[in-house]
PDB file of C-alpha atoms in Angstrom:
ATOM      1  CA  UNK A1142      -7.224 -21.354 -20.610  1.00  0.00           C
ATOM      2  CA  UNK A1143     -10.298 -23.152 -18.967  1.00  0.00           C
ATOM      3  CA  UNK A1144     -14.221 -23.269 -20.466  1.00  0.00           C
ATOM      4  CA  UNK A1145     -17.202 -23.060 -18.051  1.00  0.00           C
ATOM      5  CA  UNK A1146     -20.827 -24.308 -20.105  1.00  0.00           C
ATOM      6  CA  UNK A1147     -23.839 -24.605 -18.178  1.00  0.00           C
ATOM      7  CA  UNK A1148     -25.762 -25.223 -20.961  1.00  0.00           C
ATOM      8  CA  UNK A1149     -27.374 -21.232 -21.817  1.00  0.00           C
ATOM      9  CA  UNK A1150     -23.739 -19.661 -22.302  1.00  0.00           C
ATOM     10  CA  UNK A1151     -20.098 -20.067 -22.336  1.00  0.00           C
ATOM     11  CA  UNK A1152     -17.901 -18.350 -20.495  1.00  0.00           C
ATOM     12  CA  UNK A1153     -13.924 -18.529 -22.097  1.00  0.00           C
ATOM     13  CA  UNK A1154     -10.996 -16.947 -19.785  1.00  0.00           C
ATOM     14  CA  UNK A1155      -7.490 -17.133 -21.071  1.00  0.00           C
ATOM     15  CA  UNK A1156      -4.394 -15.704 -19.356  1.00  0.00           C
ATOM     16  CA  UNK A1157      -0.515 -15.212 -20.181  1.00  0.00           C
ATOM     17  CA  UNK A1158       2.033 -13.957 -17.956  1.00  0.00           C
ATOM     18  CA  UNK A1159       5.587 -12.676 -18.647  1.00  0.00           C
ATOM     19  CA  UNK A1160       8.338 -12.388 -15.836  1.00  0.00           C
ATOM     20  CA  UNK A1161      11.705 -10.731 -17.329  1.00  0.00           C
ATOM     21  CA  UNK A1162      14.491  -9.124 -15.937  1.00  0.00           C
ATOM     22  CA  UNK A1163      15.912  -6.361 -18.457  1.00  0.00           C
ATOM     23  CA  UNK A1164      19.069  -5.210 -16.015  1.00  0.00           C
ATOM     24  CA  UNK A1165      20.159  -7.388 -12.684  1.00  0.00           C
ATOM     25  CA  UNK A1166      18.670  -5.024 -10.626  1.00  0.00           C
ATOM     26  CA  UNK A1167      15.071  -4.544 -12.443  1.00  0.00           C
ATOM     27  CA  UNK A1168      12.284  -7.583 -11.988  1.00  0.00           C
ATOM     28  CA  UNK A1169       9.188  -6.953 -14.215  1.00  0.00           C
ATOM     29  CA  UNK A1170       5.660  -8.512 -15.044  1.00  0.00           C
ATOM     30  CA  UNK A1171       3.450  -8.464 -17.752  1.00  0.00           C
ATOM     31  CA  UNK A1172      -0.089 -10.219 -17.142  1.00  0.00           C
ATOM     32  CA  UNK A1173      -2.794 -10.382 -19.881  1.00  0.00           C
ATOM     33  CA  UNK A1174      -6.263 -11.871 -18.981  1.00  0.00           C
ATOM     34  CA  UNK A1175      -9.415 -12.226 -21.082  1.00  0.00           C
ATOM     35  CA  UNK A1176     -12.835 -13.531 -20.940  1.00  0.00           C
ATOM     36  CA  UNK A1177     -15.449 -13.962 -23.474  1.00  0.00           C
ATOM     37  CA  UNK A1178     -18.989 -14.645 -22.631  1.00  0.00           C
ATOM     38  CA  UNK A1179     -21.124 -16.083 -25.150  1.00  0.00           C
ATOM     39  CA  UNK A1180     -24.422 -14.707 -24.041  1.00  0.00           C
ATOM     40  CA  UNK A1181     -24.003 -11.727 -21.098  1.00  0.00           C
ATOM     41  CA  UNK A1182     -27.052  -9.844 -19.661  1.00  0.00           C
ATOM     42  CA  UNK A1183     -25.022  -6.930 -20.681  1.00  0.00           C
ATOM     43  CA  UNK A1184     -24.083  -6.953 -24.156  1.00  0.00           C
ATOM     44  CA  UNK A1185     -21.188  -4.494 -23.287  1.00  0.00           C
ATOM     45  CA  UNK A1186     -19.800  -7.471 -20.317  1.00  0.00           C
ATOM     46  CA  UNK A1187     -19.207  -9.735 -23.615  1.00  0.00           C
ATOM     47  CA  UNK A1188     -15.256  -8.972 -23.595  1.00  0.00           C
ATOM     48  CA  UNK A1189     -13.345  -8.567 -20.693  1.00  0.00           C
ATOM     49  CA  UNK A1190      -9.244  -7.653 -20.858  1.00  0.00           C
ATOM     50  CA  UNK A1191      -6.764  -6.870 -18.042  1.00  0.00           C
ATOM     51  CA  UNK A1192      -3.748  -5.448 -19.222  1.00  0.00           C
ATOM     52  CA  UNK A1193      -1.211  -4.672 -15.892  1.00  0.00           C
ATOM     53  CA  UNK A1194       2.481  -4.106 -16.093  1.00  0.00           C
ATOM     54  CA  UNK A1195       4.670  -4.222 -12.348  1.00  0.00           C
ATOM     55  CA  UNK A1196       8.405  -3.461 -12.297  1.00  0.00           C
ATOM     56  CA  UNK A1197      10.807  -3.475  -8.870  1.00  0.00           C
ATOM     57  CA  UNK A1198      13.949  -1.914  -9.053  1.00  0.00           C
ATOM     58  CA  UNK A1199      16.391  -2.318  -6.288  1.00  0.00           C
ATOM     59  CA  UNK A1200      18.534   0.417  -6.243  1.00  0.00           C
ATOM     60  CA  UNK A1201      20.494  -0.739  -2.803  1.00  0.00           C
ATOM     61  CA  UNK A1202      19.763  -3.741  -0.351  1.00  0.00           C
ATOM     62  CA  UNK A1203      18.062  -1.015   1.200  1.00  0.00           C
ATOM     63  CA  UNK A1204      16.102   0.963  -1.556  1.00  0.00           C
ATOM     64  CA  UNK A1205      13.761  -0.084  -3.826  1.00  0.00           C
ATOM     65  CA  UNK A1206      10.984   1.525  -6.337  1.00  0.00           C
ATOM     66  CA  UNK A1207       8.687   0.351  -7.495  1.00  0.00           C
ATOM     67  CA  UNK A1208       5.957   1.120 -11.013  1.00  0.00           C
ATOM     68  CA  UNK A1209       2.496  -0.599 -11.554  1.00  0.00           C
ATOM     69  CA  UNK A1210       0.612   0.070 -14.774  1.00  0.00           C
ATOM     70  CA  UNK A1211      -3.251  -1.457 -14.722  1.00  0.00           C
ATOM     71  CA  UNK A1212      -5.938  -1.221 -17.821  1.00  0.00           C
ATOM     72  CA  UNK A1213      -9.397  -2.924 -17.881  1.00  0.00           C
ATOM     73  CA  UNK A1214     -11.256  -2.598 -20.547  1.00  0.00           C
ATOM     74  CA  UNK A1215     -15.019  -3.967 -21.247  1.00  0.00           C
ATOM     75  CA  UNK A1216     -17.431  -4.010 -24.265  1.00  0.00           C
ATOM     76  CA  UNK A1217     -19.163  -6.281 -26.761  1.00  0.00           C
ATOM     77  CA  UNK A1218     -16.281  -6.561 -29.281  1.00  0.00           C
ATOM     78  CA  UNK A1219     -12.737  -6.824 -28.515  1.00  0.00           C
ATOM     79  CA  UNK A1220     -10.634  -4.003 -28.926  1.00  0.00           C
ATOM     80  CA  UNK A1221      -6.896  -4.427 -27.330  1.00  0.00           C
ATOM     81  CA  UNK A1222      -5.790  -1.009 -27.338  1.00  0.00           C
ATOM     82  CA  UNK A1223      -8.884   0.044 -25.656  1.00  0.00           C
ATOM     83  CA  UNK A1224      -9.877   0.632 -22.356  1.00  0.00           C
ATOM     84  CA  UNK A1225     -12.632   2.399 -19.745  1.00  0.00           C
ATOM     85  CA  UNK A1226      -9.973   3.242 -17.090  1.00  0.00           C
ATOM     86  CA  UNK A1227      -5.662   3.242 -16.223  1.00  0.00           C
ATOM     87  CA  UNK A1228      -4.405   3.259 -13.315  1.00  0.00           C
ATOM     88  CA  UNK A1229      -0.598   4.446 -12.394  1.00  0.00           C
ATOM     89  CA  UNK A1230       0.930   3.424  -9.379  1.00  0.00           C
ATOM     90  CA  UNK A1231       4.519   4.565  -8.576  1.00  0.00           C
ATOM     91  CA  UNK A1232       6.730   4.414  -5.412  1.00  0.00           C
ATOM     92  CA  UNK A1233       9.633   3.932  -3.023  1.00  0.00           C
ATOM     93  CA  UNK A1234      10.897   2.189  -0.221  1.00  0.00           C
ATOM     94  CA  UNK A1235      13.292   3.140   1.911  1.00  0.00           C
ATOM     95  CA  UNK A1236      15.103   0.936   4.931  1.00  0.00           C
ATOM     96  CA  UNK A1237      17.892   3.110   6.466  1.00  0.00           C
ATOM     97  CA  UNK A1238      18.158   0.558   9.432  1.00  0.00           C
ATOM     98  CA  UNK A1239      16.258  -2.292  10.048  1.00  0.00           C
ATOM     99  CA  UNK A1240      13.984  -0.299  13.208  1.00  0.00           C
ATOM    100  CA  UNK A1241      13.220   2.459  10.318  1.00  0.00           C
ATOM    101  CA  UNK A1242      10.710   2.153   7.090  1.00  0.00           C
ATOM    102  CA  UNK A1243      10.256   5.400   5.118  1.00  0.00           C
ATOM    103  CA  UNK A1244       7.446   4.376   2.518  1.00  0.00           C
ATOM    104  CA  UNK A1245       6.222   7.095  -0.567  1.00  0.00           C
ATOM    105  CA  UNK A1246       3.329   6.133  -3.166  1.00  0.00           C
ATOM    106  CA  UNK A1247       1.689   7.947  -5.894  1.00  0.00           C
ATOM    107  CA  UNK A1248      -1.148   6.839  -7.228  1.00  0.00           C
ATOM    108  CA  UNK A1249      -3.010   8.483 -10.409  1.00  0.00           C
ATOM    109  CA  UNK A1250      -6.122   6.923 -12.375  1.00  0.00           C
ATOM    110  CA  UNK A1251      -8.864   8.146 -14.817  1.00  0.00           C
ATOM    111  CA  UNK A1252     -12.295   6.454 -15.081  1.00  0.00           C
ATOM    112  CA  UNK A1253     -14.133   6.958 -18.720  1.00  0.00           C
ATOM    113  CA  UNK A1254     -17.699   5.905 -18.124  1.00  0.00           C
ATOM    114  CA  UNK A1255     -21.067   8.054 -18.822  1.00  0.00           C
ATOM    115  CA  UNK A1256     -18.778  10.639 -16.433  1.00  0.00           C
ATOM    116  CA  UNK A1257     -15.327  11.252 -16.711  1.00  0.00           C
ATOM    117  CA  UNK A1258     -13.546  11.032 -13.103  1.00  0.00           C
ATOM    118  CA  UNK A1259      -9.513  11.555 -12.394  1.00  0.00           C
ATOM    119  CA  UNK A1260      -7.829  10.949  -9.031  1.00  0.00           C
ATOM    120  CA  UNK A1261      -4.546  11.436  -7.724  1.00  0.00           C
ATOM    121  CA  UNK A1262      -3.194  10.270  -4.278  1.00  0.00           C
ATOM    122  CA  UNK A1263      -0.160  10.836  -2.556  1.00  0.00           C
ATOM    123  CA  UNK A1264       0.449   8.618   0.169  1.00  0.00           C
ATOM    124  CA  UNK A1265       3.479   8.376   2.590  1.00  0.00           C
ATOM    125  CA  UNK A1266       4.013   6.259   5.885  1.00  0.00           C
ATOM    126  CA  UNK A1267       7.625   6.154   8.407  1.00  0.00           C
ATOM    127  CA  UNK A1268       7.895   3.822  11.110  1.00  0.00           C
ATOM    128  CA  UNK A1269      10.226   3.641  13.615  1.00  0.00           C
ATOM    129  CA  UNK A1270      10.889   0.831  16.411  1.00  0.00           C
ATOM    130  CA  UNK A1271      13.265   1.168  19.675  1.00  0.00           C
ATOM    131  CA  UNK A1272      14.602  -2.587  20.589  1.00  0.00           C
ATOM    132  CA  UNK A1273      11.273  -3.160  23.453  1.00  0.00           C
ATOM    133  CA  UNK A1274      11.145   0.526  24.253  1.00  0.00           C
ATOM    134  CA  UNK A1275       8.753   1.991  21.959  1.00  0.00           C
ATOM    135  CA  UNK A1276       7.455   2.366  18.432  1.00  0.00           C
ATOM    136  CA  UNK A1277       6.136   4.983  15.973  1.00  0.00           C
ATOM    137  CA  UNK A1278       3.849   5.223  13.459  1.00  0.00           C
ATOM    138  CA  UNK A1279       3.309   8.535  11.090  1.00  0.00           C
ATOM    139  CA  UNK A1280       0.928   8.141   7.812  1.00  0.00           C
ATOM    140  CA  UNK A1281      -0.145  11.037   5.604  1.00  0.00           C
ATOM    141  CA  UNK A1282      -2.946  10.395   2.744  1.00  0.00           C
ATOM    142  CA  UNK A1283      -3.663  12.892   0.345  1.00  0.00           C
ATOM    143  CA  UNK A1284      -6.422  12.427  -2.515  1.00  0.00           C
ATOM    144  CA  UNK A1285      -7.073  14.815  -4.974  1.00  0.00           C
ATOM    145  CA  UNK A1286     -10.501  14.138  -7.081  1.00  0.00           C
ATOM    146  CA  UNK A1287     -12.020  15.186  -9.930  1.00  0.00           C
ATOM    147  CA  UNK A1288     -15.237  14.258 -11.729  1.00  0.00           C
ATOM    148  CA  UNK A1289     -17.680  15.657 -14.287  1.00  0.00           C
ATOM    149  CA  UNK A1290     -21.591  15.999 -13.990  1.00  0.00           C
ATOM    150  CA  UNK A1291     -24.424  17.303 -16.218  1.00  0.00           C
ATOM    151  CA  UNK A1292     -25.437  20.717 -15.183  1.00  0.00           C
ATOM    152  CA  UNK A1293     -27.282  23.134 -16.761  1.00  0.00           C
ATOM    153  CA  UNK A1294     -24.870  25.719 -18.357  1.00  0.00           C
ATOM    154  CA  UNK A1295     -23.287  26.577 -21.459  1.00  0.00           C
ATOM    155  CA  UNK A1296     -21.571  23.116 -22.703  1.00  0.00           C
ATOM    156  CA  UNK A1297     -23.453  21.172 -19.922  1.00  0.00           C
ATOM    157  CA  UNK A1298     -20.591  20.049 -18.591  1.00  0.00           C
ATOM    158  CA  UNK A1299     -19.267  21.203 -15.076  1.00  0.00           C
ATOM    159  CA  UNK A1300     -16.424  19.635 -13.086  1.00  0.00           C
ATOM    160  CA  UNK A1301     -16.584  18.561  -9.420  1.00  0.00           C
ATOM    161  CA  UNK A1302     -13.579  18.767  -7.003  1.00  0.00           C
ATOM    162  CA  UNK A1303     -12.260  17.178  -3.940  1.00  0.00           C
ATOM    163  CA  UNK A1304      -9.347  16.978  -2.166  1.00  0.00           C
ATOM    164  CA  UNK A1305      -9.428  14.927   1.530  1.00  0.00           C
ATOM    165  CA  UNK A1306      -7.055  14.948   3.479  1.00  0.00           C
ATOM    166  CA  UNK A1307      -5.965  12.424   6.142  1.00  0.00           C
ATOM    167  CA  UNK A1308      -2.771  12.580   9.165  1.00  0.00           C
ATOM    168  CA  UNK A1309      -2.529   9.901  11.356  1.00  0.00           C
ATOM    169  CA  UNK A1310      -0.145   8.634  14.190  1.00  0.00           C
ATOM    170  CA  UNK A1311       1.027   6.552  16.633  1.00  0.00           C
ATOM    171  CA  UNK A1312       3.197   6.019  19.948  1.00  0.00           C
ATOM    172  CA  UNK A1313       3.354   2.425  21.249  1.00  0.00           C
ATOM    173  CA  UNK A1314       5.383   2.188  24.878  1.00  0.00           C
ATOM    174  CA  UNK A1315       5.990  -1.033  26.329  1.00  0.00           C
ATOM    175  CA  UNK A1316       5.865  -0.402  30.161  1.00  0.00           C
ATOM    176  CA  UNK A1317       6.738  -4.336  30.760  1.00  0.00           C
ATOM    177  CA  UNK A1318       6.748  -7.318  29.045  1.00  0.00           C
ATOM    178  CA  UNK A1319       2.501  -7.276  29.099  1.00  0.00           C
ATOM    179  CA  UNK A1320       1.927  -3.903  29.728  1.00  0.00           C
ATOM    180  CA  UNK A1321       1.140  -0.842  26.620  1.00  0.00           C
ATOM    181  CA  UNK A1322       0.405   2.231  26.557  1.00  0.00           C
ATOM    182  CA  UNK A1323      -0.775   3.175  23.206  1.00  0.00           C
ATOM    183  CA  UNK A1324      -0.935   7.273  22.194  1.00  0.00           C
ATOM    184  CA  UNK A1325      -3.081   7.554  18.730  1.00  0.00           C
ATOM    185  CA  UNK A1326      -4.068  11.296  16.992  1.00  0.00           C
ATOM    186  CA  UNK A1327      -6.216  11.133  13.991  1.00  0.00           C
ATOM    187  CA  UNK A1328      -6.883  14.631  12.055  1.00  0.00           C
ATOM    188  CA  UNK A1329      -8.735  14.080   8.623  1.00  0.00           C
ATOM    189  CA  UNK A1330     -10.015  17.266   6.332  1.00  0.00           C
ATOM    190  CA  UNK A1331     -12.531  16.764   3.582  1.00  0.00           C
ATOM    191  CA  UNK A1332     -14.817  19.125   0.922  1.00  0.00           C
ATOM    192  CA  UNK A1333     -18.321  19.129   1.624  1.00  0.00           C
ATOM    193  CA  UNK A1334     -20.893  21.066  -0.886  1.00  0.00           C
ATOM    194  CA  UNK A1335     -20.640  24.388  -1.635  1.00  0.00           C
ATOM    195  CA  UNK A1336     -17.000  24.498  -0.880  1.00  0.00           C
ATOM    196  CA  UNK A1337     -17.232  24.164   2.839  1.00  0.00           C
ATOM    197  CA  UNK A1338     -14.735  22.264   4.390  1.00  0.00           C
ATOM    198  CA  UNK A1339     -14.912  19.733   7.181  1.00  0.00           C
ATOM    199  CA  UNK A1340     -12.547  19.030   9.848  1.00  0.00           C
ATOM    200  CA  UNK A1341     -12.344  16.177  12.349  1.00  0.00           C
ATOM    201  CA  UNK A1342      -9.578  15.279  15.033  1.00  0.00           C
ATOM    202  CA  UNK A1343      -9.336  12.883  17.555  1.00  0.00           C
ATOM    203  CA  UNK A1344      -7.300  11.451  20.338  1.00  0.00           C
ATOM    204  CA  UNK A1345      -7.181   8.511  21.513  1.00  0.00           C
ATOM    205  CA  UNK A1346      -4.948   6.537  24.794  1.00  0.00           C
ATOM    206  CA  UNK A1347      -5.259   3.108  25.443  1.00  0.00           C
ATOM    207  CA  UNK A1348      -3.201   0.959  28.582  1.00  0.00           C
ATOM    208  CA  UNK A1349      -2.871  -2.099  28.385  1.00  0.00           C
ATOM    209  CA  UNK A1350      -2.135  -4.016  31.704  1.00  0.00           C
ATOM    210  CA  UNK A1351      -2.169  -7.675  32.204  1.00  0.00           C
ATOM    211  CA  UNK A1352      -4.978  -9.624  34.586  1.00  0.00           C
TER     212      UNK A1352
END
């Protein structure tokens, strides 16, 4: 708990954390933070509360998920089951052998503010390393997002959609102990107005040599 008073307004934050761990296997967190200014700009910035919840589960030595669990909420009384946005993060790890990561995530939040928005990701990444050959990278983003705006038909409501896309990878070779060669392709697809879709790709190779 801590005060800060510079003489116009007071500014009150108080926190509480929880660490538990229902089942051997299953390490969770509960943190709850609040501040109360006495005299905001914006009435509505009076109350501010984080609620987040985290959870690991270890499956294996080698496999673990993972679930994350965030609410803000912000207005000039405090309300604790309230809140202007949630966000849900779940995903997995996965470590076959210690040269390979296989990582999944997927995100989903909602945003309630003059517009309503909603987003979803999916997100996965692998890497793989060969003793001082070589290594390799592979990501994949997917976002799908949704928002409303004013427009001018029946209801006045009309919903916006996007959905961007994103590849990405990577070869690293290590020619000597100084010397890379680095292969890199980048392809990323994203909505543009009108439902026209946009495309970019690129390659990139990079050595790397010692002077």
């Amino acid at each position: 708990i801590g005060t800060t008073n510079d003489g116009d307004y007071s500014l009150d934050t108080y926190h509480a954390s929880l660490n538990f761990k229902p089942l051997p296997y299953i390490q969770s967190y509960i943190d709850l933070s609040l501040n109360r200014n006495s005299d905001p700009i914006d009435l509505n910035q009076r109350y501010q509360f984080t609620r987040s919840f985290d959870s690991r589960v270890s499956f294996t030595r080698r496999l673990e998920g993972r679930v994350t669990l965030t609410s803000p909420y912000e207005g000039p009384v405090l309300k604790l089951a309230s809140s202007f946005s949630n966000s849900y993060n779940v995903g997995v790890t996965y470590i076959p052998q210690d040269n390979l990561n296989l990582n999944l995530t997927w995100i989903y939040s909602t945003f309630a503010g003059s517009v309503r928005s909603e987003n979803t990701g999916l997100t996965g990444y692998v890497s793989y390393t060969f003793r001082r050959a070589f290594s390799a990278y592979f990501s994949y983003n997917y976002r799908e997002e949704k928002r409303q705006r004013t427009v001018e038909v029946p209801g006045g409501v009309g919903e916006v959609n996007t959905s961007p896309e994103t590849i990405s990878s990577q070869l690293l070779v290590y020619l000597s102990r100084r010397a890379t060669l680095s292969l890199s392709y980048l392809r990323s697809e994203s909505d543009i107005i009108a439902g026209r879709e946009s495309v970019d790709e690129s390659v990139q190779t990079v050595l790397t040599l010692p002077i």
